[in-house]
PDB file of C-alpha atoms in Angstrom:
ATOM      1  CA  MET A   1     281.103 110.900  41.936  1.00 54.00           C
ATOM      2  CA  THR A   2     283.729 112.941  41.989  1.00 56.00           C
ATOM      3  CA  ALA A   3     286.470 113.734  44.070  1.00 57.00           C
ATOM      4  CA  ALA A   4     285.834 116.356  45.671  1.00 58.00           C
ATOM      5  CA  PRO A   5     282.772 114.590  47.339  1.00 61.00           C
ATOM      6  CA  LEU A   6     284.806 111.804  48.480  1.00 61.00           C
ATOM      7  CA  SER A   7     287.418 113.185  49.744  1.00 68.00           C
ATOM      8  CA  LEU A   8     284.425 115.104  52.551  1.00 61.00           C
ATOM      9  CA  LEU A   9     282.625 111.859  52.929  1.00 61.00           C
ATOM     10  CA  ARG A  10     286.438 110.591  53.767  1.00 66.00           C
ATOM     11  CA  ARG A  11     286.549 113.442  56.392  1.00 67.00           C
ATOM     12  CA  LEU A  12     283.374 113.078  57.969  1.00 60.00           C
ATOM     13  CA  ALA A  13     283.788 109.931  58.119  1.00 61.00           C
ATOM     14  CA  ALA A  14     286.805 109.525  60.859  1.00 60.00           C
ATOM     15  CA  PRO A  15     284.966 111.505  63.133  1.00 58.00           C
ATOM     16  CA  ALA A  16     281.923 109.437  63.102  1.00 57.00           C
ATOM     17  CA  SER A  17     283.821 106.767  63.738  1.00 59.00           C
ATOM     18  CA  ALA A  18     285.774 107.844  66.431  1.00 55.00           C
ATOM     19  CA  ALA A  19     282.254 109.000  68.138  1.00 55.00           C
ATOM     20  CA  VAL A  20     280.822 105.315  67.271  1.00 57.00           C
ATOM     21  CA  LEU A  21     284.366 103.672  69.005  1.00 56.00           C
ATOM     22  CA  ALA A  22     284.294 106.049  72.083  1.00 56.00           C
ATOM     23  CA  LEU A  23     279.991 105.012  72.726  1.00 56.00           C
ATOM     24  CA  SER A  24     281.072 101.513  72.455  1.00 58.00           C
ATOM     25  CA  LEU A  25     283.837 101.684  74.885  1.00 58.00           C
ATOM     26  CA  THR A  26     281.334 103.353  77.170  1.00 62.00           C
ATOM     27  CA  GLY A  27     278.531 100.934  76.237  1.00 65.00           C
ATOM     28  CA  CYS A  28     280.842  97.951  77.554  1.00 74.00           C
ATOM     29  CA  GLY A  29     281.723  99.234  80.426  1.00 84.00           C
ATOM     30  CA  TYR A  30     285.259 100.711  79.515  1.00 90.00           C
ATOM     31  CA  ASN A  31     285.208 103.743  81.438  1.00 91.00           C
ATOM     32  CA  ASP A  32     284.531 102.197  84.422  1.00 93.00           C
ATOM     33  CA  PHE A  33     287.248  99.902  84.392  1.00 93.00           C
ATOM     34  CA  GLN A  34     289.126 102.964  84.039  1.00 93.00           C
ATOM     35  CA  ARG A  35     287.874 104.911  86.480  1.00 94.00           C
ATOM     36  CA  LEU A  36     287.289 102.044  89.132  1.00 94.00           C
ATOM     37  CA  ASP A  37     291.266 100.997  88.219  1.00 93.00           C
ATOM     38  CA  GLU A  38     292.757 104.629  89.550  1.00 93.00           C
ATOM     39  CA  GLN A  39     289.815 103.971  92.430  1.00 94.00           C
ATOM     40  CA  THR A  40     291.697 101.082  93.849  1.00 93.00           C
ATOM     41  CA  GLN A  41     295.379 102.243  93.055  1.00 91.00           C
ATOM     42  CA  SER A  42     294.409 104.933  95.235  1.00 92.00           C
ATOM     43  CA  ALA A  43     292.682 103.536  97.768  1.00 93.00           C
ATOM     44  CA  TRP A  44     295.498 100.831  97.728  1.00 92.00           C
ATOM     45  CA  SER A  45     298.699 103.558  98.115  1.00 91.00           C
ATOM     46  CA  GLU A  46     296.893 104.916 101.157  1.00 93.00           C
ATOM     47  CA  VAL A  47     297.453 101.543 102.650  1.00 92.00           C
ATOM     48  CA  LEU A  48     300.948 101.529 101.590  1.00 91.00           C
ATOM     49  CA  ASN A  49     300.740 105.524 103.429  1.00 92.00           C
ATOM     50  CA  GLN A  50     299.270 104.164 106.811  1.00 93.00           C
ATOM     51  CA  TYR A  51     301.616 100.799 107.068  1.00 93.00           C
ATOM     52  CA  GLN A  52     304.966 102.766 106.357  1.00 92.00           C
ATOM     53  CA  ARG A  53     303.544 105.432 108.655  1.00 94.00           C
ATOM     54  CA  ARG A  54     303.514 102.269 111.101  1.00 94.00           C
ATOM     55  CA  SER A  55     306.686 101.450 110.386  1.00 93.00           C
ATOM     56  CA  ASP A  56     307.854 104.316 110.565  1.00 94.00           C
ATOM     57  CA  LEU A  57     306.927 104.700 114.591  1.00 93.00           C
ATOM     58  CA  ILE A  58     308.474 101.433 115.291  1.00 92.00           C
ATOM     59  CA  PRO A  59     312.114 102.170 115.772  1.00 92.00           C
ATOM     60  CA  ASN A  60     311.337 105.214 118.464  1.00 91.00           C
ATOM     61  CA  ILE A  61     309.224 102.953 120.138  1.00 90.00           C
ATOM     62  CA  VAL A  62     311.791 100.134 119.941  1.00 89.00           C
ATOM     63  CA  ALA A  63     314.813 102.628 121.262  1.00 89.00           C
ATOM     64  CA  THR A  64     312.233 104.225 124.092  1.00 88.00           C
ATOM     65  CA  VAL A  65     311.763 100.528 125.470  1.00 87.00           C
ATOM     66  CA  LYS A  66     315.068  99.549 125.087  1.00 84.00           C
ATOM     67  CA  GLY A  67     316.006 101.818 128.351  1.00 79.00           C
ATOM     68  CA  GLU A  68     313.542  99.102 130.316  1.00 76.00           C
ATOM     69  CA  ALA A  69     316.436  97.132 131.275  1.00 63.00           C
ATOM     70  CA  ALA A  70     314.363  94.110 132.900  1.00 70.00           C
ATOM     71  CA  PHE A  71     311.386  94.504 128.936  1.00 74.00           C
ATOM     72  CA  GLU A  72     310.740  91.243 127.670  1.00 82.00           C
ATOM     73  CA  GLN A  73     313.870  91.172 124.937  1.00 86.00           C
ATOM     74  CA  ASP A  74     311.901  88.212 123.377  1.00 87.00           C
ATOM     75  CA  THR A  75     309.225  90.282 122.861  1.00 89.00           C
ATOM     76  CA  LEU A  76     311.075  92.791 121.768  1.00 89.00           C
ATOM     77  CA  THR A  77     313.318  90.890 118.765  1.00 91.00           C
ATOM     78  CA  LYS A  78     309.880  89.929 117.443  1.00 92.00           C
ATOM     79  CA  VAL A  79     308.428  93.720 116.706  1.00 93.00           C
ATOM     80  CA  VAL A  80     312.157  94.296 115.739  1.00 93.00           C
ATOM     81  CA  GLU A  81     311.881  91.142 112.865  1.00 94.00           C
ATOM     82  CA  ALA A  82     308.111  91.155 112.071  1.00 94.00           C
ATOM     83  CA  ARG A  83     308.824  94.816 110.840  1.00 94.00           C
ATOM     84  CA  ALA A  84     311.865  93.532 109.297  1.00 94.00           C
ATOM     85  CA  LYS A  85     309.876  91.213 107.426  1.00 93.00           C
ATOM     86  CA  ALA A  86     307.117  93.302 106.707  1.00 92.00           C
ATOM     87  CA  THR A  87     309.720  96.186 104.989  1.00 90.00           C
ATOM     88  CA  SER A  88     310.983  93.628 102.677  1.00 90.00           C
ATOM     89  CA  ILE A  89     308.252  93.128 101.024  1.00 86.00           C
ATOM     90  CA  GLN A  90     307.915  95.671  97.620  1.00 79.00           C
ATOM     91  CA  ALA A  91     305.393  97.323  97.687  1.00 75.00           C
ATOM     92  CA  THR A  92     304.228  98.486  94.523  1.00 76.00           C
ATOM     93  CA  PRO A  93     300.907  99.133  92.748  1.00 72.00           C
ATOM     94  CA  GLU A  94     301.572  96.023  90.806  1.00 76.00           C
ATOM     95  CA  LEU A  95     300.652  94.112  94.227  1.00 80.00           C
ATOM     96  CA  VAL A  96     297.141  94.595  93.653  1.00 82.00           C
ATOM     97  CA  ASN A  97     297.364  92.916  90.675  1.00 84.00           C
ATOM     98  CA  ASN A  98     299.225  89.619  91.735  1.00 86.00           C
ATOM     99  CA  PRO A  99     297.323  87.584  94.127  1.00 88.00           C
ATOM    100  CA  GLU A 100     300.681  85.414  95.723  1.00 89.00           C
ATOM    101  CA  ALA A 101     302.563  88.382  95.961  1.00 88.00           C
ATOM    102  CA  PHE A 102     299.696  90.515  98.035  1.00 89.00           C
ATOM    103  CA  ASN A 103     298.668  87.432  99.769  1.00 90.00           C
ATOM    104  CA  LYS A 104     302.547  87.639 101.548  1.00 90.00           C
ATOM    105  CA  PHE A 105     302.142  91.503 102.267  1.00 91.00           C
ATOM    106  CA  GLN A 106     299.105  90.334 104.299  1.00 90.00           C
ATOM    107  CA  GLN A 107     300.359  87.557 106.223  1.00 91.00           C
ATOM    108  CA  ALA A 108     303.669  90.049 107.036  1.00 92.00           C
ATOM    109  CA  GLN A 109     301.349  92.978 107.888  1.00 92.00           C
ATOM    110  CA  GLY A 110     299.449  90.772 110.197  1.00 92.00           C
ATOM    111  CA  GLU A 111     302.513  89.615 111.229  1.00 93.00           C
ATOM    112  CA  LEU A 112     303.934  93.177 111.800  1.00 93.00           C
ATOM    113  CA  SER A 113     300.749  93.740 113.993  1.00 92.00           C
ATOM    114  CA  GLY A 114     300.599  90.539 116.390  1.00 92.00           C
ATOM    115  CA  ALA A 115     303.576  91.719 117.790  1.00 93.00           C
ATOM    116  CA  LEU A 116     303.159  95.234 118.275  1.00 92.00           C
ATOM    117  CA  SER A 117     299.756  93.949 120.143  1.00 91.00           C
ATOM    118  CA  ARG A 118     301.193  91.699 121.945  1.00 91.00           C
ATOM    119  CA  LEU A 119     304.230  94.730 123.037  1.00 91.00           C
ATOM    120  CA  LEU A 120     301.818  96.791 124.328  1.00 89.00           C
ATOM    121  CA  VAL A 121     299.973  94.400 126.180  1.00 89.00           C
ATOM    122  CA  VAL A 122     303.701  93.200 127.767  1.00 88.00           C
ATOM    123  CA  SER A 123     304.376  97.057 128.564  1.00 88.00           C
ATOM    124  CA  GLU A 124     301.192  97.019 131.058  1.00 86.00           C
ATOM    125  CA  ASN A 125     303.054  95.140 133.283  1.00 85.00           C
ATOM    126  CA  TYR A 126     306.183  97.474 133.624  1.00 86.00           C
ATOM    127  CA  PRO A 127     305.158 100.820 135.941  1.00 85.00           C
ATOM    128  CA  SER A 128     307.956 102.414 134.838  1.00 85.00           C
ATOM    129  CA  LEU A 129     307.022 102.363 131.269  1.00 85.00           C
ATOM    130  CA  LYS A 130     303.630 102.926 131.063  1.00 82.00           C
ATOM    131  CA  ALA A 131     304.720 106.144 133.046  1.00 83.00           C
ATOM    132  CA  ASN A 132     307.708 107.200 130.995  1.00 86.00           C
ATOM    133  CA  GLN A 133     305.486 110.128 128.705  1.00 89.00           C
ATOM    134  CA  GLY A 134     307.958 109.334 125.528  1.00 88.00           C
ATOM    135  CA  PHE A 135     306.305 105.796 125.451  1.00 89.00           C
ATOM    136  CA  GLN A 136     302.499 107.146 125.822  1.00 90.00           C
ATOM    137  CA  ASP A 137     303.063 109.475 122.749  1.00 91.00           C
ATOM    138  CA  LEU A 138     303.853 107.077 120.892  1.00 90.00           C
ATOM    139  CA  ARG A 139     301.766 104.354 121.534  1.00 90.00           C
ATOM    140  CA  VAL A 140     299.125 106.866 120.670  1.00 92.00           C
ATOM    141  CA  GLN A 141     300.362 107.620 117.566  1.00 92.00           C
ATOM    142  CA  LEU A 142     300.696 103.971 116.942  1.00 92.00           C
ATOM    143  CA  GLU A 143     297.012 103.020 117.922  1.00 92.00           C
ATOM    144  CA  GLY A 144     296.222 106.170 116.032  1.00 93.00           C
ATOM    145  CA  THR A 145     297.625 104.539 113.241  1.00 93.00           C
ATOM    146  CA  GLU A 146     296.134 101.776 113.407  1.00 93.00           C
ATOM    147  CA  ASN A 147     292.870 103.553 113.658  1.00 94.00           C
ATOM    148  CA  ARG A 148     294.203 105.035 110.618  1.00 95.00           C
ATOM    149  CA  ILE A 149     294.698 101.794 108.570  1.00 94.00           C
ATOM    150  CA  THR A 150     291.395  99.989 109.091  1.00 94.00           C
ATOM    151  CA  VAL A 151     290.135 103.099 107.708  1.00 96.00           C
ATOM    152  CA  ALA A 152     292.414 102.436 104.595  1.00 95.00           C
ATOM    153  CA  ARG A 153     291.928  98.720 104.323  1.00 94.00           C
ATOM    154  CA  ASN A 154     287.547  99.336 104.750  1.00 95.00           C
ATOM    155  CA  ARG A 155     288.342 101.768 101.677  1.00 96.00           C
ATOM    156  CA  TYR A 156     290.468  99.524  99.764  1.00 95.00           C
ATOM    157  CA  ILE A 157     288.130  96.242  99.813  1.00 95.00           C
ATOM    158  CA  LYS A 158     284.873  98.736  99.186  1.00 96.00           C
ATOM    159  CA  SER A 159     286.779 100.179  95.955  1.00 95.00           C
ATOM    160  CA  VAL A 160     288.223  96.324  94.773  1.00 95.00           C
ATOM    161  CA  GLN A 161     284.314  95.292  95.522  1.00 95.00           C
ATOM    162  CA  ASP A 162     283.030  97.902  93.195  1.00 96.00           C
ATOM    163  CA  TYR A 163     286.267  96.987  90.783  1.00 96.00           C
ATOM    164  CA  ASN A 164     285.545  92.910  90.647  1.00 95.00           C
ATOM    165  CA  VAL A 165     281.865  93.219  90.436  1.00 95.00           C
ATOM    166  CA  LEU A 166     282.067  95.271  87.028  1.00 94.00           C
ATOM    167  CA  ALA A 167     285.120  92.895  85.902  1.00 94.00           C
ATOM    168  CA  ARG A 168     282.696  89.519  86.603  1.00 94.00           C
ATOM    169  CA  SER A 169     279.344  91.200  85.462  1.00 93.00           C
ATOM    170  CA  PHE A 170     277.846  90.577  81.802  1.00 91.00           C
ATOM    171  CA  PRO A 171     278.408  92.185  79.240  1.00 89.00           C
ATOM    172  CA  SER A 172     281.253  93.952  80.564  1.00 90.00           C
ATOM    173  CA  ASN A 173     283.489  90.689  81.955  1.00 91.00           C
ATOM    174  CA  LEU A 174     283.997  89.944  77.851  1.00 91.00           C
ATOM    175  CA  THR A 175     285.514  93.922  77.948  1.00 91.00           C
ATOM    176  CA  ALA A 176     287.444  92.715  81.219  1.00 92.00           C
ATOM    177  CA  MET A 177     288.569  89.554  78.800  1.00 92.00           C
ATOM    178  CA  VAL A 178     289.489  91.390  76.272  1.00 91.00           C
ATOM    179  CA  PHE A 179     291.543  93.861  78.064  1.00 91.00           C
ATOM    180  CA  SER A 180     293.442  92.131  80.398  1.00 91.00           C
ATOM    181  CA  TYR A 181     291.363  93.931  83.599  1.00 92.00           C
ATOM    182  CA  HIS A 182     291.759  90.889  85.515  1.00 91.00           C
ATOM    183  CA  VAL A 183     290.038  90.103  89.419  1.00 92.00           C
ATOM    184  CA  LYS A 184     291.802  91.917  92.349  1.00 92.00           C
ATOM    185  CA  PRO A 185     292.278  90.533  95.008  1.00 90.00           C
ATOM    186  CA  ASN A 186     291.419  91.683  98.403  1.00 88.00           C
ATOM    187  CA  PHE A 187     292.163  92.138 102.043  1.00 85.00           C
ATOM    188  CA  THR A 188     290.650  88.773 104.310  1.00 78.00           C
ATOM    189  CA  VAL A 189     291.508  87.245 107.818  1.00 66.00           C
ATOM    190  CA  GLN A 190     294.755  84.937 107.935  1.00 61.00           C
ATOM    191  CA  ASN A 191     293.034  82.888 111.442  1.00 58.00           C
ATOM    192  CA  GLU A 192     289.290  82.588 109.485  1.00 55.00           C
ATOM    193  CA  ALA A 193     289.393  79.062 111.101  1.00 56.00           C
ATOM    194  CA  GLN A 194     290.066  80.324 114.539  1.00 56.00           C
ATOM    195  CA  ILE A 195     287.839  83.384 114.751  1.00 49.00           C
ATOM    196  CA  SER A 196     284.808  81.419 112.988  1.00 54.00           C
ATOM    197  CA  THR A 197     284.889  79.067 116.360  1.00 57.00           C
ATOM    198  CA  PRO A 198     282.934  80.535 119.045  1.00 53.00           C
ATOM    199  CA  PRO A 199     284.691  81.038 122.839  1.00 50.00           C
ATOM    200  CA  THR A 200     284.345  78.920 125.201  1.00 56.00           C
ATOM    201  CA  VAL A 201     282.298  80.300 128.233  1.00 48.00           C
ATOM    202  CA  ASP A 202     283.463  78.748 131.001  1.00 52.00           C
ATOM    203  CA  PHE A 203     282.181  80.709 134.736  1.00 44.00           C
ATOM    204  CA  ASN A 204     283.485  77.048 136.863  1.00 55.00           C
ATOM    205  CA  LYS A 205     287.430  77.700 135.981  1.00 47.00           C
ATOM    206  CA  LYS A 206     289.576  79.462 138.259  1.00 44.00           C
TER     207      LYS A 206
END
């Protein structure tokens, strides 16, 4: 075979090899991993965005509540401490690939949620605080943010579910192993044992 036909074959072989490789990667789920990984990163960013919004609101709420001299200082202190703990954890995109760090982040945000819930419950006992328009506006914003956090978390849970199903299914699990696509941690409740116990209803209690 002459040099000219050999050169032509080589030129044709390169695109053909690339096409075969592309089809192979598509067939083994590589592109699906790319898409779902980006989807989980985007959903996680929205979760962080809403947590940040809540964190930004807290100093204003604390400042407003401090105006109430009779307000329970212990409750307020716990909110401040819980916020400081939650914001001390660096929430990077890599967090979703680190189960231990993800769990710590989730625990810290859960403690902050509990402290804020306690603050709002206790505030009901202070008429002047309830009548404070500034506090009421902040409270509405906070409650709206909590709803947004719930929506963002639900979207993240669904995106991680789709990703993890791909990572665990055959034959895409082989692709996950080759390209190091590990199963991602997902949100869960912190008090599963407690909420799994049916509440006791006793109408005889006074």
